[in-house]
mmCIF file of C-alpha atoms (C1' of nucleotides) in Angstrom:
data_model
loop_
_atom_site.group_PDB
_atom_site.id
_atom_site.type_symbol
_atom_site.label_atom_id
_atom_site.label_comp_id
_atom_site.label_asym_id
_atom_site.label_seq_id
_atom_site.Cartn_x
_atom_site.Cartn_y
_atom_site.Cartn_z
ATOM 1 C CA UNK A 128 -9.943 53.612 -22.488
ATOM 2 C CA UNK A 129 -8.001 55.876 -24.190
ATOM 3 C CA UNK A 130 -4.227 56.641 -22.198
ATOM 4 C CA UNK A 131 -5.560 60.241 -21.699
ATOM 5 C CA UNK A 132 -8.627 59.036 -19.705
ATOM 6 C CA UNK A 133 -6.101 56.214 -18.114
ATOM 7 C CA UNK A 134 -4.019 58.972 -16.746
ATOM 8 C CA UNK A 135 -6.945 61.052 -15.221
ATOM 9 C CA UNK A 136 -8.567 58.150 -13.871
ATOM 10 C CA UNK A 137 -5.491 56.831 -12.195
ATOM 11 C CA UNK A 138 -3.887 60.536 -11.503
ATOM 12 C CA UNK A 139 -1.051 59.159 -13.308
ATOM 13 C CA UNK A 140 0.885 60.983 -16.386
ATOM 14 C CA UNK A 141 0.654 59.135 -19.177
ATOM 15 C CA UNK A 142 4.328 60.269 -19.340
ATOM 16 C CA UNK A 143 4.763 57.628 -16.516
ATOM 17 C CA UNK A 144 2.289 55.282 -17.841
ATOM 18 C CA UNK A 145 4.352 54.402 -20.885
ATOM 19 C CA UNK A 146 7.442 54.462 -18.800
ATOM 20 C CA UNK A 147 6.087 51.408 -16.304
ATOM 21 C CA UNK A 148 5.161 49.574 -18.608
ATOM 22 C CA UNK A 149 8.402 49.902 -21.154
ATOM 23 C CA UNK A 150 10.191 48.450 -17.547
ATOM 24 C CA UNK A 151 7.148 45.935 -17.203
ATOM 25 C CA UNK A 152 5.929 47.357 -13.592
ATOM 26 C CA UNK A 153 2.248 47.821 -15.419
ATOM 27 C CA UNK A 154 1.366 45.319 -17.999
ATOM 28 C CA UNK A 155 1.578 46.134 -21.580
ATOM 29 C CA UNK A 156 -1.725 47.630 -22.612
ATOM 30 C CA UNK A 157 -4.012 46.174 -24.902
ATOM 31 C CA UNK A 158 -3.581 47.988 -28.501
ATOM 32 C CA UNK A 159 -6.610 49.032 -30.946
ATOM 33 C CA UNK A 160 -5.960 49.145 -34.501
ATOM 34 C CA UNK A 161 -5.100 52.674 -33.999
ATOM 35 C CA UNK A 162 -1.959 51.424 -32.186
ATOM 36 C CA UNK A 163 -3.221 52.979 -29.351
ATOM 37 C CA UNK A 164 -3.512 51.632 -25.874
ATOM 38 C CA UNK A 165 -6.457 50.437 -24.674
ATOM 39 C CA UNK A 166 -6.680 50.210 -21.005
ATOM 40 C CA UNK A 167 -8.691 48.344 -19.185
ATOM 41 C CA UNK A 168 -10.533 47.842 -15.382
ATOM 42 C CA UNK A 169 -7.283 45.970 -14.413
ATOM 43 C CA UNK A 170 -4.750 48.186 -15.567
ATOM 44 C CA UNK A 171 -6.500 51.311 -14.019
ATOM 45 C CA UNK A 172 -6.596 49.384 -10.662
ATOM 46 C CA UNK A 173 -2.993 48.743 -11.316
ATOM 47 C CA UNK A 174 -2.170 52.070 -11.816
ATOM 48 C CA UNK A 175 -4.167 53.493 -8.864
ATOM 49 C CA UNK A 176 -2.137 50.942 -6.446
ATOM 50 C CA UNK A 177 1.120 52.360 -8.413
ATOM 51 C CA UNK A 178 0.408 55.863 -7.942
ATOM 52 C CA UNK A 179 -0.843 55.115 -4.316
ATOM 53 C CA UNK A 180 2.528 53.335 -3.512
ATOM 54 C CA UNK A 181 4.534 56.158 -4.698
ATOM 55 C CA UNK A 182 2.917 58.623 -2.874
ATOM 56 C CA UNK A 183 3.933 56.428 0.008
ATOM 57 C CA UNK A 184 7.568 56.672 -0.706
ATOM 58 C CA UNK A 185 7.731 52.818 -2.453
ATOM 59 C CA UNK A 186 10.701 52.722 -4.972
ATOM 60 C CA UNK A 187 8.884 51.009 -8.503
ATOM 61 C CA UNK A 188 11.391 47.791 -7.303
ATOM 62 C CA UNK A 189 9.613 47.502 -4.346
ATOM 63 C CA UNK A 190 6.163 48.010 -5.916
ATOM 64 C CA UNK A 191 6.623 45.046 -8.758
ATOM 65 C CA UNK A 192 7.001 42.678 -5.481
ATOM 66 C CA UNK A 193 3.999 44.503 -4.044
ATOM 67 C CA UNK A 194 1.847 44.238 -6.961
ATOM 68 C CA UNK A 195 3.477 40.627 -7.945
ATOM 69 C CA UNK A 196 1.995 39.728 -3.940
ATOM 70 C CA UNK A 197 -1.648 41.644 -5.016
ATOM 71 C CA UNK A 198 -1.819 39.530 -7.922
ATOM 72 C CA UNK A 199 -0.998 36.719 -6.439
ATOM 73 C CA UNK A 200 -4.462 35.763 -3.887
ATOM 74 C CA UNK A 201 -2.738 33.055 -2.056
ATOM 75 C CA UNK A 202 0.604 35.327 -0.749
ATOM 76 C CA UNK A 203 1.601 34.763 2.767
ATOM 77 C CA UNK A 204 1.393 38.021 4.137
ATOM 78 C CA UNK A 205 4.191 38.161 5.736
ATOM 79 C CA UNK A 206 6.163 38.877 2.679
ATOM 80 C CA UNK A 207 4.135 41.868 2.399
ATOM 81 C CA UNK A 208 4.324 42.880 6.193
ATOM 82 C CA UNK A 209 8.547 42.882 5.579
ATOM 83 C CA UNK A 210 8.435 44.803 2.311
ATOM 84 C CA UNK A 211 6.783 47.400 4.260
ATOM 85 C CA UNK A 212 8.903 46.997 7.718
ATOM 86 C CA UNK A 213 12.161 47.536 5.542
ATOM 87 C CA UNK A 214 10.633 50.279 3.843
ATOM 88 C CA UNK A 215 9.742 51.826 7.332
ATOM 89 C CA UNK A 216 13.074 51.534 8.726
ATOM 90 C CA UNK A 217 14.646 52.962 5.275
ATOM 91 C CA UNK A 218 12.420 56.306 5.905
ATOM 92 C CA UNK A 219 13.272 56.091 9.349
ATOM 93 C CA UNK A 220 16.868 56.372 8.684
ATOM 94 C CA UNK A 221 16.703 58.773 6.118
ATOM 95 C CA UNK A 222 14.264 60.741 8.361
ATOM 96 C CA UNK A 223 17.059 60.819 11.007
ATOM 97 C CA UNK A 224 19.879 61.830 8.982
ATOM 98 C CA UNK A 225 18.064 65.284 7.332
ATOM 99 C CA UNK A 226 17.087 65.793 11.500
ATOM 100 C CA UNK A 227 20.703 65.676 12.179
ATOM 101 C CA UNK A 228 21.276 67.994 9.666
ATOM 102 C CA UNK A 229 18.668 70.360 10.381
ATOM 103 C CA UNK A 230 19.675 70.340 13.814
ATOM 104 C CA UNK A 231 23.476 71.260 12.498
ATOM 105 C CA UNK A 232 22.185 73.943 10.153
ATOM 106 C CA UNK A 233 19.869 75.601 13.349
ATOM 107 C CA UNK A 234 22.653 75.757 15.435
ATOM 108 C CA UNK A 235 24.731 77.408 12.886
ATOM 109 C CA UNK A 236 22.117 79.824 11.823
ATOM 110 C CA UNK A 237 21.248 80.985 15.756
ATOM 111 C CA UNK A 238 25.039 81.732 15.686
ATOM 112 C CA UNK A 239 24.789 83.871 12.195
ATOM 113 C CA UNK A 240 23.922 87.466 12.490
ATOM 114 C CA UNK A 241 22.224 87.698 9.188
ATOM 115 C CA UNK A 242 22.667 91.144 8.780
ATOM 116 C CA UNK A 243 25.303 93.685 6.376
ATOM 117 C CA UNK A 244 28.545 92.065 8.158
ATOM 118 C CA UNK A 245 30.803 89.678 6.712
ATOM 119 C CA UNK A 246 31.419 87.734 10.392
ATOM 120 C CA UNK A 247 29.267 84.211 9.581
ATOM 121 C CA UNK A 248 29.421 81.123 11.442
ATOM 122 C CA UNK A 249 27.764 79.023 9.438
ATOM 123 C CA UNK A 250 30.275 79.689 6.496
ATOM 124 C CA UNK A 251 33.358 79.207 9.533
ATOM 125 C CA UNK A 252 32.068 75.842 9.450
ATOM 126 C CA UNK A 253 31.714 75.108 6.333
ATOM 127 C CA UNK A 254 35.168 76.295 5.141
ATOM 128 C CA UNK A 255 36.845 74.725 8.622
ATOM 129 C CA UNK A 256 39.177 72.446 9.414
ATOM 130 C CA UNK A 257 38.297 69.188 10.057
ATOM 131 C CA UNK A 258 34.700 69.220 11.385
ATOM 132 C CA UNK A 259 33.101 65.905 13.263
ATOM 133 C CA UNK A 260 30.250 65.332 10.965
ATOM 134 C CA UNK A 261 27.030 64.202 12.832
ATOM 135 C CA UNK A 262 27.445 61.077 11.139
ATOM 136 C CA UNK A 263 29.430 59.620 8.113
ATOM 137 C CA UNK A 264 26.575 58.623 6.148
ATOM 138 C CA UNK A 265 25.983 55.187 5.204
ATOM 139 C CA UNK A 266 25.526 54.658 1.354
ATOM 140 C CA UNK A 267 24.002 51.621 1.937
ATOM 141 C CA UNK A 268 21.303 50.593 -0.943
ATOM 142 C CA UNK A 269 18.180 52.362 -1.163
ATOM 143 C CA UNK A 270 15.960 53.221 -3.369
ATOM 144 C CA UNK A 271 15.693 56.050 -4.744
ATOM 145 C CA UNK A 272 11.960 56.517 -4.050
ATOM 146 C CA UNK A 273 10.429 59.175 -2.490
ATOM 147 C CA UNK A 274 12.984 61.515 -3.322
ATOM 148 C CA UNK A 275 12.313 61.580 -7.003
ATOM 149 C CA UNK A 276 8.783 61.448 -6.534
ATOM 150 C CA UNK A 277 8.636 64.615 -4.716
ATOM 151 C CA UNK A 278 10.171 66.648 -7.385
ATOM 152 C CA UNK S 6 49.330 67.241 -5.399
ATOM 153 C CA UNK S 7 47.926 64.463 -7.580
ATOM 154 C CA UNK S 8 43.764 63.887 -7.605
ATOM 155 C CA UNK S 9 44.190 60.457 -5.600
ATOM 156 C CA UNK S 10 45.968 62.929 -2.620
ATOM 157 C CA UNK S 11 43.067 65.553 -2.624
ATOM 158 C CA UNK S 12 40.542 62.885 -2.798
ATOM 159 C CA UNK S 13 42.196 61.208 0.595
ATOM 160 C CA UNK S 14 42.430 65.101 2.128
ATOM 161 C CA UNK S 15 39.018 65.696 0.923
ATOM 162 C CA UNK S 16 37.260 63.143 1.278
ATOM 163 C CA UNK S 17 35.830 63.464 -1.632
ATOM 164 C CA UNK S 18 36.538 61.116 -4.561
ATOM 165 C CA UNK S 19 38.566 61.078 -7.805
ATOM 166 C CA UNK S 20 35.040 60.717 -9.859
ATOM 167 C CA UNK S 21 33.380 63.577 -8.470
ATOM 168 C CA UNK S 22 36.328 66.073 -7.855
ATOM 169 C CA UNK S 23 36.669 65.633 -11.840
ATOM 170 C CA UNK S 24 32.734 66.393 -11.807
ATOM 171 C CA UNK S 25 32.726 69.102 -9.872
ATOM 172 C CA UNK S 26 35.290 71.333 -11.934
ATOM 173 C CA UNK S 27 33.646 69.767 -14.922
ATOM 174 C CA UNK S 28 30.145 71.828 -13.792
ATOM 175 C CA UNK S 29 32.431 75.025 -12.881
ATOM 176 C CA UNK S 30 32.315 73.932 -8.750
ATOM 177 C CA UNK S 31 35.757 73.912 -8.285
ATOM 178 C CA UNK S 32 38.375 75.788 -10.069
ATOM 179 C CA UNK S 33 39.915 74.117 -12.894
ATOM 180 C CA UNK S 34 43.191 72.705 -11.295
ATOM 181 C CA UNK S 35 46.300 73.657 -12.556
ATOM 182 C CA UNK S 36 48.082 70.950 -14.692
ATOM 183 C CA UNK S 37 51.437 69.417 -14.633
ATOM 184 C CA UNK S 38 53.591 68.526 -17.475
ATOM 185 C CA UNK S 39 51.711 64.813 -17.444
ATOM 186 C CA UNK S 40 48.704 66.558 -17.816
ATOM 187 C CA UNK S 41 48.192 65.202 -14.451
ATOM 188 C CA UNK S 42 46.035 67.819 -11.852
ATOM 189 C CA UNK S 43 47.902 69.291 -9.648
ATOM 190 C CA UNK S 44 45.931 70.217 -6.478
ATOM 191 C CA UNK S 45 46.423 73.292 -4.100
ATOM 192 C CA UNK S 46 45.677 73.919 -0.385
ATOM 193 C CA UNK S 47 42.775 76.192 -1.869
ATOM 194 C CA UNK S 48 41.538 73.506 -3.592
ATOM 195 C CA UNK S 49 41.720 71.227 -0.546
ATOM 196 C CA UNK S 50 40.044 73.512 1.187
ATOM 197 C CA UNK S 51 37.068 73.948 -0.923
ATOM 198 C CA UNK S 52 36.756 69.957 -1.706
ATOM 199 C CA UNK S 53 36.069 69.863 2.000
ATOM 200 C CA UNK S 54 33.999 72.827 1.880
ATOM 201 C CA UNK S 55 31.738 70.864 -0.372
ATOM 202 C CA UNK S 56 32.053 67.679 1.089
ATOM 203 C CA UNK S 57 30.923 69.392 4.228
ATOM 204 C CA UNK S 58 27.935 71.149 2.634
ATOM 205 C CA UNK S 59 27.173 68.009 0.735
ATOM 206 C CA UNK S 60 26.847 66.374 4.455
ATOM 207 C CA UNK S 61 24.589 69.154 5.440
ATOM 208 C CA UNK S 62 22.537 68.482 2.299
ATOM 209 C CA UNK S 63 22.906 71.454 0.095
ATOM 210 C CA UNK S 64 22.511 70.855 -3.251
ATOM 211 C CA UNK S 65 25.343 71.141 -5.707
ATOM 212 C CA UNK S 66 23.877 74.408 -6.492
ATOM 213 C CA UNK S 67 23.582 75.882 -3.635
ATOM 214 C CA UNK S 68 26.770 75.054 -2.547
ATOM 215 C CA UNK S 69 27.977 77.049 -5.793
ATOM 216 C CA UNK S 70 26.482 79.816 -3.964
ATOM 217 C CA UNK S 71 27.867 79.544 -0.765
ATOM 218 C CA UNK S 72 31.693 79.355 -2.076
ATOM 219 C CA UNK S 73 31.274 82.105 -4.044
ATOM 220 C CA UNK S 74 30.088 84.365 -0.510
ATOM 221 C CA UNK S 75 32.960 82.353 1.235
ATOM 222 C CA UNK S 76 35.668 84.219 -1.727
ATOM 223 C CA UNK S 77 33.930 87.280 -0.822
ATOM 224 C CA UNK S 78 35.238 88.515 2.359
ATOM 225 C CA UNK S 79 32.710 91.191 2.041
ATOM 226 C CA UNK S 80 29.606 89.444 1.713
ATOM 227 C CA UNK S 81 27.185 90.398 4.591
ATOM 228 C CA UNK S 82 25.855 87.022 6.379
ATOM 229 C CA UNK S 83 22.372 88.081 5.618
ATOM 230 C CA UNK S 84 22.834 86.018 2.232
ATOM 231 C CA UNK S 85 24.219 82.991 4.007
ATOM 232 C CA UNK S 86 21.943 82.624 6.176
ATOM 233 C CA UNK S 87 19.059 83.074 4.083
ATOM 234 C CA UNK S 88 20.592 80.343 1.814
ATOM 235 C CA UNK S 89 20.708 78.280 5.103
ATOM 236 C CA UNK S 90 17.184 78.895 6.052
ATOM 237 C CA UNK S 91 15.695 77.978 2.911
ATOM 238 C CA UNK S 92 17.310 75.099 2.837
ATOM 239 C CA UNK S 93 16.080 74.148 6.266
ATOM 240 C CA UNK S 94 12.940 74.891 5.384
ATOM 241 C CA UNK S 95 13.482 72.378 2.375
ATOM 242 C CA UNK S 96 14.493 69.604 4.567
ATOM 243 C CA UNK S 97 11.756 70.286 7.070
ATOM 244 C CA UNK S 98 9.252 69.771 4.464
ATOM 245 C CA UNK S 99 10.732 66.650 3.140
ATOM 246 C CA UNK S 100 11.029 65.079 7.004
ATOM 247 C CA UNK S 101 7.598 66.253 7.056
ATOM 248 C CA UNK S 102 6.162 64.119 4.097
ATOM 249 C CA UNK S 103 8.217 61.013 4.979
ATOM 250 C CA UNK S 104 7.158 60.903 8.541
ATOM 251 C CA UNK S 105 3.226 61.222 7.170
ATOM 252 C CA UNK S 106 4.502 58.266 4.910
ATOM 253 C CA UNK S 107 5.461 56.338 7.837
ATOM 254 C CA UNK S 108 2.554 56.785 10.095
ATOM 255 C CA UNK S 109 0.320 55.192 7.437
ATOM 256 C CA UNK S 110 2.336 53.231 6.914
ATOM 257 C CA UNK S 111 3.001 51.977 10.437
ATOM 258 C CA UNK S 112 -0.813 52.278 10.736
ATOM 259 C CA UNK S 113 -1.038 49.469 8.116
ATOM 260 C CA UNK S 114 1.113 47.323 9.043
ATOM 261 C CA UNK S 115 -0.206 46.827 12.625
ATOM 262 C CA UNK S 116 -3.361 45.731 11.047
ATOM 263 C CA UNK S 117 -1.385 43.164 9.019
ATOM 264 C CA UNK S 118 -0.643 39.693 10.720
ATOM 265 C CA UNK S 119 2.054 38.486 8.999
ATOM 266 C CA UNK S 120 1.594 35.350 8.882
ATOM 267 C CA UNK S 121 0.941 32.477 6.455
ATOM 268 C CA UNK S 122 -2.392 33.752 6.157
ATOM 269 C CA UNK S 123 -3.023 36.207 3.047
ATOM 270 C CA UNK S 124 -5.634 38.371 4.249
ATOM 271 C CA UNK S 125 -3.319 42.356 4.265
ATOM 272 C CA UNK S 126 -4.659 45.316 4.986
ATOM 273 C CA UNK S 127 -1.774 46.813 3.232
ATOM 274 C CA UNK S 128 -2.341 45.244 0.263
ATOM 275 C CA UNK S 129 -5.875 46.417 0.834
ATOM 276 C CA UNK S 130 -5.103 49.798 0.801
ATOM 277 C CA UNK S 131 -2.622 50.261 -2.094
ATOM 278 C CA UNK S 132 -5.410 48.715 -3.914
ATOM 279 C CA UNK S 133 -8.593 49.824 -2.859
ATOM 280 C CA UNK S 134 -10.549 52.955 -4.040
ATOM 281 C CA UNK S 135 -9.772 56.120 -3.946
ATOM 282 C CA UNK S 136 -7.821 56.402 -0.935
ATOM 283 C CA UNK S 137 -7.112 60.032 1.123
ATOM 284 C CA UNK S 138 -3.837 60.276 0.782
ATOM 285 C CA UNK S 139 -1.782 61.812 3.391
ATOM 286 C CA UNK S 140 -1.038 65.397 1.458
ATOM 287 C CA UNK S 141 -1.120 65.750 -2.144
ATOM 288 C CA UNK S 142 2.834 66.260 -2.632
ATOM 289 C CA UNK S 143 3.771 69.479 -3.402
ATOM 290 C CA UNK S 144 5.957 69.540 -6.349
ATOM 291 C CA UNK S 145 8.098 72.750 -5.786
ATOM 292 C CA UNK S 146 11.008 72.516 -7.348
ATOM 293 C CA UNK S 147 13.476 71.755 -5.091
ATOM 294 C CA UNK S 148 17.014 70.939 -4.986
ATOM 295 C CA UNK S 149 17.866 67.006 -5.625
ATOM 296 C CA UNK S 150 20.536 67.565 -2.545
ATOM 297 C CA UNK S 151 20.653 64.913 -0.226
ATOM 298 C CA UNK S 152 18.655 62.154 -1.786
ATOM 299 C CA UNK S 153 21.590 61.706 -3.912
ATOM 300 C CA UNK S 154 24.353 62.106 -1.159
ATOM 301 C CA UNK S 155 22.419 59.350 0.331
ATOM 302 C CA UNK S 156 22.964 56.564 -1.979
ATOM 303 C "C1'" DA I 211 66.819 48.046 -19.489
ATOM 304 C "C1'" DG I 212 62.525 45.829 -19.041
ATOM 305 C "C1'" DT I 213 58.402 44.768 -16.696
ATOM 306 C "C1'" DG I 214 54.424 45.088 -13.794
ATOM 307 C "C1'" DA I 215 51.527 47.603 -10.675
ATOM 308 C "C1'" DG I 216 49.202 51.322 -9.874
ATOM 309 C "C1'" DG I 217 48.583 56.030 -10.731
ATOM 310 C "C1'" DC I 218 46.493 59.345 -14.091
ATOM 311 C "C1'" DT I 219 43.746 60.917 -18.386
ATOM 312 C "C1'" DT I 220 39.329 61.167 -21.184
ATOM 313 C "C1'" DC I 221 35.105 59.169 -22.694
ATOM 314 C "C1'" DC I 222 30.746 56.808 -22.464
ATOM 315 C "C1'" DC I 223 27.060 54.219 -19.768
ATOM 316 C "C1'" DA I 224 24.051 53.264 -15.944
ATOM 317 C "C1'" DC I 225 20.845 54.311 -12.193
ATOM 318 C "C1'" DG I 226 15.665 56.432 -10.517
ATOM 319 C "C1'" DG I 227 12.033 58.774 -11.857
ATOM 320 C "C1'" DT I 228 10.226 62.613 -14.152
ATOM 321 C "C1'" DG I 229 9.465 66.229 -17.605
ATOM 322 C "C1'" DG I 230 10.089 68.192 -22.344
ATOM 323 C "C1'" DT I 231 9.692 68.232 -27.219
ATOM 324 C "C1'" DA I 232 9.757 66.972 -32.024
ATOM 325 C "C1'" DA I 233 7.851 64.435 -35.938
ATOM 326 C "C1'" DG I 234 4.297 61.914 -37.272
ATOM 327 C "C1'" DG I 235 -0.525 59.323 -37.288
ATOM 328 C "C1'" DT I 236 -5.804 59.614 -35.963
ATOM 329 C "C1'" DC I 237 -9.995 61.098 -34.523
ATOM 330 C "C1'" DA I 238 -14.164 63.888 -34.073
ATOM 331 C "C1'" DA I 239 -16.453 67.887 -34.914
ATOM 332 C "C1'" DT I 240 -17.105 72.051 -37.425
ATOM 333 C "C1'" DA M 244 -11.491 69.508 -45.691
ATOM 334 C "C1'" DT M 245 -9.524 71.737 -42.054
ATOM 335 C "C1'" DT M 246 -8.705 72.363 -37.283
ATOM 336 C "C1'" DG M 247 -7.455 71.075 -32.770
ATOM 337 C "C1'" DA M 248 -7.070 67.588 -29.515
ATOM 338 C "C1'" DC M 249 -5.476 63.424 -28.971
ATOM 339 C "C1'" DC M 250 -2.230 59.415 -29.698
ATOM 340 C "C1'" DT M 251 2.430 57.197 -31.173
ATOM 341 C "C1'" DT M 252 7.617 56.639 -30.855
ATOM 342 C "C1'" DA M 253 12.122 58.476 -30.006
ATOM 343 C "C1'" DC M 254 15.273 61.233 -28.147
ATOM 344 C "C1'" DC M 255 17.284 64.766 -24.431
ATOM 345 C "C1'" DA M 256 17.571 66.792 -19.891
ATOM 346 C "C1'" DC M 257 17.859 66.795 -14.889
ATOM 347 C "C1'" DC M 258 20.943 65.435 -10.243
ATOM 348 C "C1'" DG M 259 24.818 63.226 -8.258
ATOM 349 C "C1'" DT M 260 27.195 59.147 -8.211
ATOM 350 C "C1'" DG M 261 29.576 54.862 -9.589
ATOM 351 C "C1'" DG M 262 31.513 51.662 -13.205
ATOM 352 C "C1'" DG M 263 34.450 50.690 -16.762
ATOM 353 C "C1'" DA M 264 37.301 50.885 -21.066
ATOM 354 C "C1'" DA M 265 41.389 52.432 -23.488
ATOM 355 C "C1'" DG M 266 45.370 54.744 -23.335
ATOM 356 C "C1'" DC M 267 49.307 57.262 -21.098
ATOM 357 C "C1'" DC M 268 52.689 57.972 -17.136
ATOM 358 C "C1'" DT M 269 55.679 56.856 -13.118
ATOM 359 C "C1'" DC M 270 57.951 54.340 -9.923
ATOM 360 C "C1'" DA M 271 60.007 50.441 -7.808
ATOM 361 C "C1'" DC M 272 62.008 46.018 -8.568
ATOM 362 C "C1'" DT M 273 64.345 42.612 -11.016
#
DNA sequence: AGTGAGGCTTCCCACGGTGGTAAGGTCAAT
DNA sequence: ATTGACCTTACCACCGTGGGAAGCCTCACT
């Protein structure tokens, strides 16, 4: 299987087919004597559960555990049960902070007239003095996930 | 005013005061003899102008935009608040996808026991057949905004 | 007057994922 | 034998942020 019919058959680019496996998420693909990949049942299976994951907001860090547990028949699956609690709560959060902004930004925009005149709240607050921000935004660690993946 | 002063007014820090007039998002600040920046109450103002929009998740871009309407004392509001409303709309659409994320993924989890045991329904799922996924993700190009704000 | 700490300066590198594109090899069918 | 569709590697870009090196500058203290 050629990477072309890898990619349709998995839905992902071969683009990011070559990139997982240059930072060993997939396995590196079998080569003809082309040199070129030659993928197999397993790595399409891979690749589905990849391209799944991502769609589900996984960051690739959190899919090499999940597909490291897949692999692995005997995994507790608890460890699998947390990867996906922590990744609940870290959608949760960010979830809550863009509400809290939207919620800002409404308020703000019922306030703006939107029409020829200058007079506009919503730049007031931007530009004002010290302004209690909803909240100071935590930077703690998270992966970058969904984000990128819904560019 | 030296750049470790504006960062503590601002809020915003020596790094990415020095990025933002590298991309032309603040005015290049005036320099002393040192060569060191020297830092106005206009610039103060529009570091926290940014770090405020930043907060509210505009993207670097569109924050470009909304400075330039706040130096125009003329501007009508229509402009800001259609800048505003996109954005909304932006974030909406992004809660939107991460809260489908989480139902399924909430949905799998309370199938999954946990335990020592290694049957998973989660596992199950990111690896089974062709799965319905929750909404195809859109790809629109949108604005990388707060994603990044968030690490 | 010298020294050390802590500014400041520029410059490059990394991250997460993704897309683009150029320069080359290969294949299958006309 | 040529064409066009594929494959290969290798590099660049994006966005916004942090890290760090290497080299000045300034100030306070000895």
């Amino acid at each position: 299987m050629n990477i072309g019919a890898a990619s349709k058959a998995s839905g992902v680019s071969a683009k990011m087919i070559r990139y997982y496996e240059s930072i060993g998420l997939l396995a590196k693909a079998a080569r003809r004597e082309n040199s070129y990949r030659d993928f197999d049942e397993r790595d399409i299976h891979d690749l589905r559960f990849i391209k799944r994951a991502r769609t589900l907001g996984f960051s690739v860090e959190e899919i090499t555990r999940l597909l490291g547990l897949w692999r692995d028949a005997q995994r507790p699956s608890r460890e699998v049960k947390q990867i996906t609690g922590a990744h609940i709560a870290d959608l949760e959060t960010r979830i809550a902070e863009m509400q809290g902004m939207v919620a800002a930004l409404k308020h703000l925009s019922a306030h703006c007239h939107g029409d020829d005149r200058p007079a506009c709240p919503i730049l007031q607050d931007l530009g004002g003095p010290e302004i209690s921000s909803a909240s100071p935004q935590d930077k703690r660690k998270r992966a970058a996930g969904l984000r990128e993946a819904a560019l």
